[in-house]
Amino acid sequence: MKLNVNDFFSNTERAITTELRTPQDNFPEHSHDFQELIIVSQGSGTHVINDIPDSLEQNHVCFISPQDRHLFENVDNLYLSNILFRKDALSLPAGLNDYLPQGYSDHKGWHISNQAMQKVSHLIQTLDTEVHQPQRDSEWMAQALFQQLIVELHRGKLAPLEHASMDDKTLQVLDWIKANYHQEFTIGEVADQFQLSSRTLSRKIKQITHQSFNNYLHQVRINQAMQLLQYSDLSVTDIAFKVGYSDSNYFSTKFKKLMNKSPSEFR
Ligand code: RM4
Ligand code: NI
C-alpha cells in the first residue's frame, strides 16, 4: 500500500501536515511518497519498519523516509502524532538539515524526556491548527513551528541520570535493554545501575510498556532474532546465543509462544 501526498496534504504547496492518532489502530504495511515523523505520547505497540520490529512506548520519536515500509501491530491504547512533511518543499536554515534523516535512516528512534514531551505536545497542537488553515500565513507559521519541533526533539533526548525523573530513568532502562539484550542480567542489577529499587522499576516498566520486565526483555530478544532470521545466514542455535539465550530449545519455545511459529518456520 502506498500513501500519497494528494491524500493528505490540502494542496501541493503545503510542506507539512499532521495526522493525530488517538488512538492509532493496528495499521497494515505501507510506504509514503512523503516523510513521516512519529511521536508517541502514550500506550504501547509494535512498530515494524522494513520487517524489523521495535517496541513503542511513550516519548518515542522516529522518522520514516519514502524508501521505508512500516506497520503497527499489537497496539494497546497507543496515542501518536504523525507529522507528515515533504522535505523538498521545506525552507529550512542550512544547519537544521542535520536534524532530519539523511538518505536512508537508521530507524533507531530515540526517547525524549517527559519535560521535553510537554513542550513538544504543545507545539504539535499549535502545528495541527496551523496546517489545517488555508491561508498562506499558516504555511509560514507551520514551517516555523516545524523547525522548533525538530530542535526540541533533538535537545529533548534523555538527560544524564542525576537529573532524570523516575519516568525518564525507566525510559533509559528500556533503551539500555535494547542495547544490552544479549547479556545476562537480573532486574535487580539493572535497577541498581539506574539508581532505582527493583520494585519501582518493575512497577514503572509495567506501567509504561504494559509488560513485565521479563516479557519486555523476551520481546526485545525475539525482535532481534527476527531480524537475524531474515537477514543473516546464522543457524537458529547461533541466533539464540547471540540474542541472549543460553539454551536454544528454550529460545525456540519462547519464540513460538510469541510468534505462533517456530524460528525456522518464520525464516
Ligand atoms: C496511519 C498510520 C500511518 C500514517 C498514516 C498517515 O494511521 O499512522 O503510519 O502514514 O496514518
Ligand atoms: Ni506511515
Coordinates of C-alpha atoms and ligand atoms in Angstrom, one line a residue:
M1 CA 0.0 0.0 0.0
K2 CA 1.3 3.4 -0.9
L3 CA 0.0 6.6 0.7
N4 CA 0.3 9.8 -1.4
V5 CA 0.8 13.5 -0.9
N6 CA -2.6 14.2 -2.5
D7 CA -4.5 12.1 0.0
F8 CA -3.2 14.0 3.0
F9 CA -2.0 17.5 2.0
S10 CA -4.6 20.1 1.2
N11 CA -2.6 21.4 -1.7
T12 CA 0.7 20.8 -3.4
E13 CA 2.2 24.0 -1.9
R14 CA 1.9 22.8 1.6
A15 CA 5.1 21.2 3.0
I16 CA 3.7 19.9 6.3
T17 CA 0.6 18.3 7.6
T18 CA -0.4 16.4 10.8
E19 CA -2.5 13.3 11.5
L20 CA -3.1 12.8 15.2
R21 CA -4.0 9.3 16.1
T22 CA -5.8 9.0 19.5
P23 CA -5.6 6.1 19.3
Q24 CA -3.5 4.6 16.5
D25 CA -5.2 1.4 15.4
N26 CA -3.3 -1.6 14.0
F27 CA -2.3 -0.4 10.5
P28 CA -1.1 -2.6 7.6
E29 CA 2.2 -2.3 5.9
H30 CA 2.6 0.8 3.7
S31 CA 5.0 3.4 2.4
H32 CA 4.5 7.0 1.5
D33 CA 5.8 9.5 -1.1
F34 CA 6.4 11.9 1.8
Q35 CA 8.4 11.8 5.0
E36 CA 6.8 11.0 8.3
L37 CA 7.9 12.0 11.9
I38 CA 6.2 9.8 14.5
I39 CA 5.9 10.9 18.2
V40 CA 4.3 8.6 20.7
S41 CA 2.6 10.1 23.7
Q42 CA 1.2 7.1 25.5
G43 CA 0.3 3.4 25.3
S44 CA 2.3 0.6 23.7
G45 CA 2.6 -1.4 20.4
T46 CA 4.9 -2.9 18.0
H47 CA 6.3 -0.9 15.1
V48 CA 7.7 -3.0 12.3
I49 CA 10.0 -1.0 9.9
N50 CA 11.3 -2.8 6.9
D51 CA 10.5 -6.1 8.5
I52 CA 12.3 -5.2 11.7
P53 CA 10.1 -4.9 14.8
D54 CA 10.6 -2.4 17.6
S55 CA 8.5 -1.8 20.7
L56 CA 6.9 1.6 21.0
E57 CA 6.1 3.4 24.3
Q58 CA 5.6 6.9 25.4
N59 CA 8.1 9.6 24.3
H60 CA 9.4 7.5 21.4
V61 CA 10.4 9.5 18.3
C62 CA 11.4 8.3 14.9
F63 CA 11.5 9.3 11.2
I64 CA 10.2 7.3 8.3
S65 CA 11.5 8.0 4.8
P66 CA 9.9 7.3 1.4
Q67 CA 12.2 4.3 1.0
D68 CA 10.8 2.7 4.1
R69 CA 7.8 0.4 4.7
H70 CA 6.2 0.2 8.1
L71 CA 3.2 -1.1 10.0
F72 CA 1.7 -1.0 13.5
E73 CA 0.5 -4.1 15.4
N74 CA -0.4 -5.3 18.9
V75 CA -1.4 -1.7 19.7
D76 CA -2.7 -1.1 23.2
N77 CA -4.1 2.4 23.7
L78 CA -1.3 3.7 21.5
Y79 CA -1.5 7.5 21.0
L80 CA 0.8 9.1 18.4
S81 CA 1.2 12.1 16.3
N82 CA 2.2 11.7 12.6
I83 CA 3.9 14.8 11.3
L84 CA 3.9 14.4 7.5
F85 CA 6.3 16.5 5.5
R86 CA 7.8 17.0 2.1
K87 CA 11.5 17.6 2.7
D88 CA 12.0 19.3 -0.7
A89 CA 9.2 21.8 -0.1
L90 CA 10.6 22.9 3.3
S91 CA 12.6 26.1 3.5
L92 CA 15.0 25.2 6.3
P93 CA 18.0 27.1 7.6
A94 CA 21.0 25.0 6.3
G95 CA 22.1 23.9 9.8
L96 CA 18.7 22.4 10.6
N97 CA 19.0 19.9 7.8
D98 CA 21.3 17.8 10.0
Y99 CA 18.3 17.3 12.3
L100 CA 16.4 15.4 9.6
P101 CA 17.4 11.9 8.5
Q102 CA 19.9 11.9 5.6
G103 CA 19.1 9.4 2.9
Y104 CA 18.4 6.0 4.3
S105 CA 17.7 6.5 8.0
D106 CA 18.8 4.0 10.7
H107 CA 15.3 3.9 12.3
K108 CA 16.7 3.5 15.7
G109 CA 14.5 6.3 17.0
W110 CA 15.1 7.7 20.5
H111 CA 13.3 8.7 23.7
I112 CA 12.8 12.3 24.8
S113 CA 12.3 13.3 28.4
N114 CA 8.9 14.0 29.9
Q115 CA 9.8 17.6 30.2
A116 CA 10.6 17.9 26.5
M117 CA 7.5 15.9 25.7
Q118 CA 5.3 18.6 27.3
K119 CA 6.8 21.3 25.1
V120 CA 6.6 19.0 22.1
S121 CA 2.9 18.3 22.7
H122 CA 2.2 21.9 22.9
L123 CA 4.0 22.6 19.6
I124 CA 2.1 19.7 17.9
Q125 CA -1.2 21.1 19.0
T126 CA -0.4 24.5 17.6
L127 CA 1.0 23.0 14.4
D128 CA -2.1 20.9 14.0
T129 CA -4.2 24.0 14.0
E130 CA -2.0 25.9 11.5
V131 CA -1.6 23.1 8.9
H132 CA -5.4 22.9 8.6
Q133 CA -5.9 26.6 7.9
P134 CA -6.0 27.6 4.2
Q135 CA -4.1 30.9 4.4
R136 CA -0.6 31.4 3.2
D137 CA 0.4 32.8 6.6
S138 CA -0.4 29.5 8.1
E139 CA 2.1 27.7 5.8
W140 CA 4.9 30.0 7.1
M141 CA 3.7 29.6 10.7
A142 CA 3.6 25.8 10.2
Q143 CA 7.2 25.8 8.8
A144 CA 8.4 27.9 11.8
L145 CA 6.7 25.5 14.3
F146 CA 8.2 22.5 12.5
Q147 CA 11.6 24.0 12.9
Q148 CA 11.0 24.5 16.7
L149 CA 9.7 20.9 16.9
I150 CA 12.8 19.3 15.3
V151 CA 15.1 21.3 17.5
E152 CA 13.1 20.4 20.6
L153 CA 13.1 16.7 19.7
H154 CA 16.8 16.8 19.3
R155 CA 17.7 18.5 22.5
G156 CA 15.0 16.7 24.4
K157 CA 17.0 13.4 24.2
L158 CA 17.1 11.8 27.6
A159 CA 19.4 13.7 30.1
P160 CA 22.1 12.2 32.2
L161 CA 20.9 10.0 35.1
E162 CA 21.4 12.5 38.0
H163 CA 18.8 14.9 36.5
A164 CA 16.4 12.3 35.4
S165 CA 12.9 11.7 36.8
M166 CA 11.6 8.2 37.6
D167 CA 9.8 8.0 34.2
D168 CA 12.9 9.2 32.4
K169 CA 15.1 6.7 34.2
T170 CA 12.7 3.9 33.2
L171 CA 12.8 5.0 29.6
Q172 CA 16.6 4.9 29.9
V173 CA 16.4 1.4 31.2
L174 CA 14.3 0.4 28.2
D175 CA 16.9 1.9 25.9
W176 CA 19.6 0.1 27.9
I177 CA 17.8 -3.2 27.5
K178 CA 17.5 -2.6 23.7
A179 CA 21.3 -2.2 23.6
N180 CA 22.3 -5.0 26.1
Y181 CA 19.7 -7.7 25.5
H182 CA 22.5 -10.2 24.5
Q183 CA 23.9 -10.1 28.1
E184 CA 22.6 -11.9 31.1
F185 CA 21.2 -9.7 33.9
T186 CA 18.5 -9.5 36.5
I187 CA 16.1 -6.7 37.2
G188 CA 17.9 -6.1 40.5
E189 CA 21.2 -5.4 38.7
V190 CA 19.6 -3.1 36.2
A191 CA 17.7 -1.3 38.9
D192 CA 20.9 -0.7 40.9
Q193 CA 22.7 0.7 37.8
F194 CA 19.9 3.2 37.3
Q195 CA 19.5 4.1 41.0
L196 CA 16.0 2.7 41.3
S197 CA 14.6 0.0 43.5
S198 CA 13.6 -3.3 41.8
R199 CA 10.1 -2.7 43.0
T200 CA 9.8 0.7 41.5
L201 CA 11.5 -0.4 38.3
S202 CA 9.2 -3.3 37.9
R203 CA 6.1 -1.2 38.5
K204 CA 7.2 1.6 36.1
I205 CA 8.1 -0.9 33.3
K206 CA 4.7 -2.4 33.7
Q207 CA 3.0 1.0 33.6
I208 CA 4.9 2.2 30.5
T209 CA 5.2 -0.9 28.4
H210 CA 2.1 -2.9 29.7
Q211 CA 4.5 -5.8 30.1
S212 CA 6.6 -7.3 32.9
F213 CA 10.4 -6.7 32.9
N214 CA 10.9 -10.4 31.8
N215 CA 8.4 -10.3 29.0
Y216 CA 9.7 -7.0 27.7
L217 CA 13.2 -8.5 27.7
H218 CA 12.0 -11.6 25.8
Q219 CA 10.2 -9.4 23.3
V220 CA 13.4 -7.3 22.6
R221 CA 15.4 -10.5 22.2
I222 CA 12.8 -12.1 19.9
N223 CA 12.6 -8.9 17.8
Q224 CA 16.4 -9.1 17.3
A225 CA 16.1 -12.8 16.5
M226 CA 13.5 -12.0 13.8
Q227 CA 15.9 -9.6 12.2
L228 CA 18.8 -12.2 12.2
L229 CA 16.5 -14.9 10.9
Q230 CA 15.6 -12.7 8.0
Y231 CA 18.8 -11.0 7.2
S232 CA 21.6 -13.4 8.3
D233 CA 22.6 -17.0 7.5
L234 CA 23.3 -17.8 11.1
S235 CA 21.8 -21.1 12.5
V236 CA 18.9 -20.9 14.9
T237 CA 21.2 -22.1 17.7
D238 CA 23.7 -19.3 16.9
I239 CA 20.9 -16.8 16.8
A240 CA 19.6 -18.0 20.2
F241 CA 23.0 -17.4 21.8
K242 CA 23.5 -14.1 20.0
V243 CA 20.3 -12.6 21.4
G244 CA 21.0 -13.7 24.9
Y245 CA 19.6 -17.2 25.4
S246 CA 22.0 -19.9 26.7
D247 CA 19.6 -22.7 25.7
S248 CA 18.4 -22.9 22.1
N249 CA 15.4 -25.1 22.9
Y250 CA 14.2 -22.5 25.4
F251 CA 14.6 -19.8 22.8
S252 CA 12.5 -21.8 20.3
T253 CA 9.8 -22.4 22.8
K254 CA 9.6 -18.6 23.7
F255 CA 9.7 -17.7 20.0
K256 CA 6.8 -20.0 19.2
K257 CA 4.8 -18.7 22.2
L258 CA 5.2 -15.1 21.0
M259 CA 5.1 -15.6 17.2
N260 CA 2.9 -18.7 16.9
K261 CA 5.6 -20.0 14.6
S262 CA 8.9 -21.8 15.2
P263 CA 12.1 -19.8 14.3
S264 CA 12.6 -21.9 11.2
E265 CA 9.0 -21.6 10.0
F266 CA 9.3 -17.8 10.5
R267 CA 12.6 -17.8 8.4
Ligands
RM4_1 C1 -1.9 5.9 9.7 C2 -0.5 5.5 10.2 C3 0.5 5.6 9.1 C4 0.5 7.0 8.5 C5 -0.9 7.4 8.1 C6 -0.9 8.9 7.7 O1 -2.8 5.8 10.7 O2 -0.2 6.2 11.3 O3 1.8 5.3 9.5 O4 1.3 7.0 7.4 O5 -1.8 7.3 9.2
NI2 NI 3.1 5.7 7.8

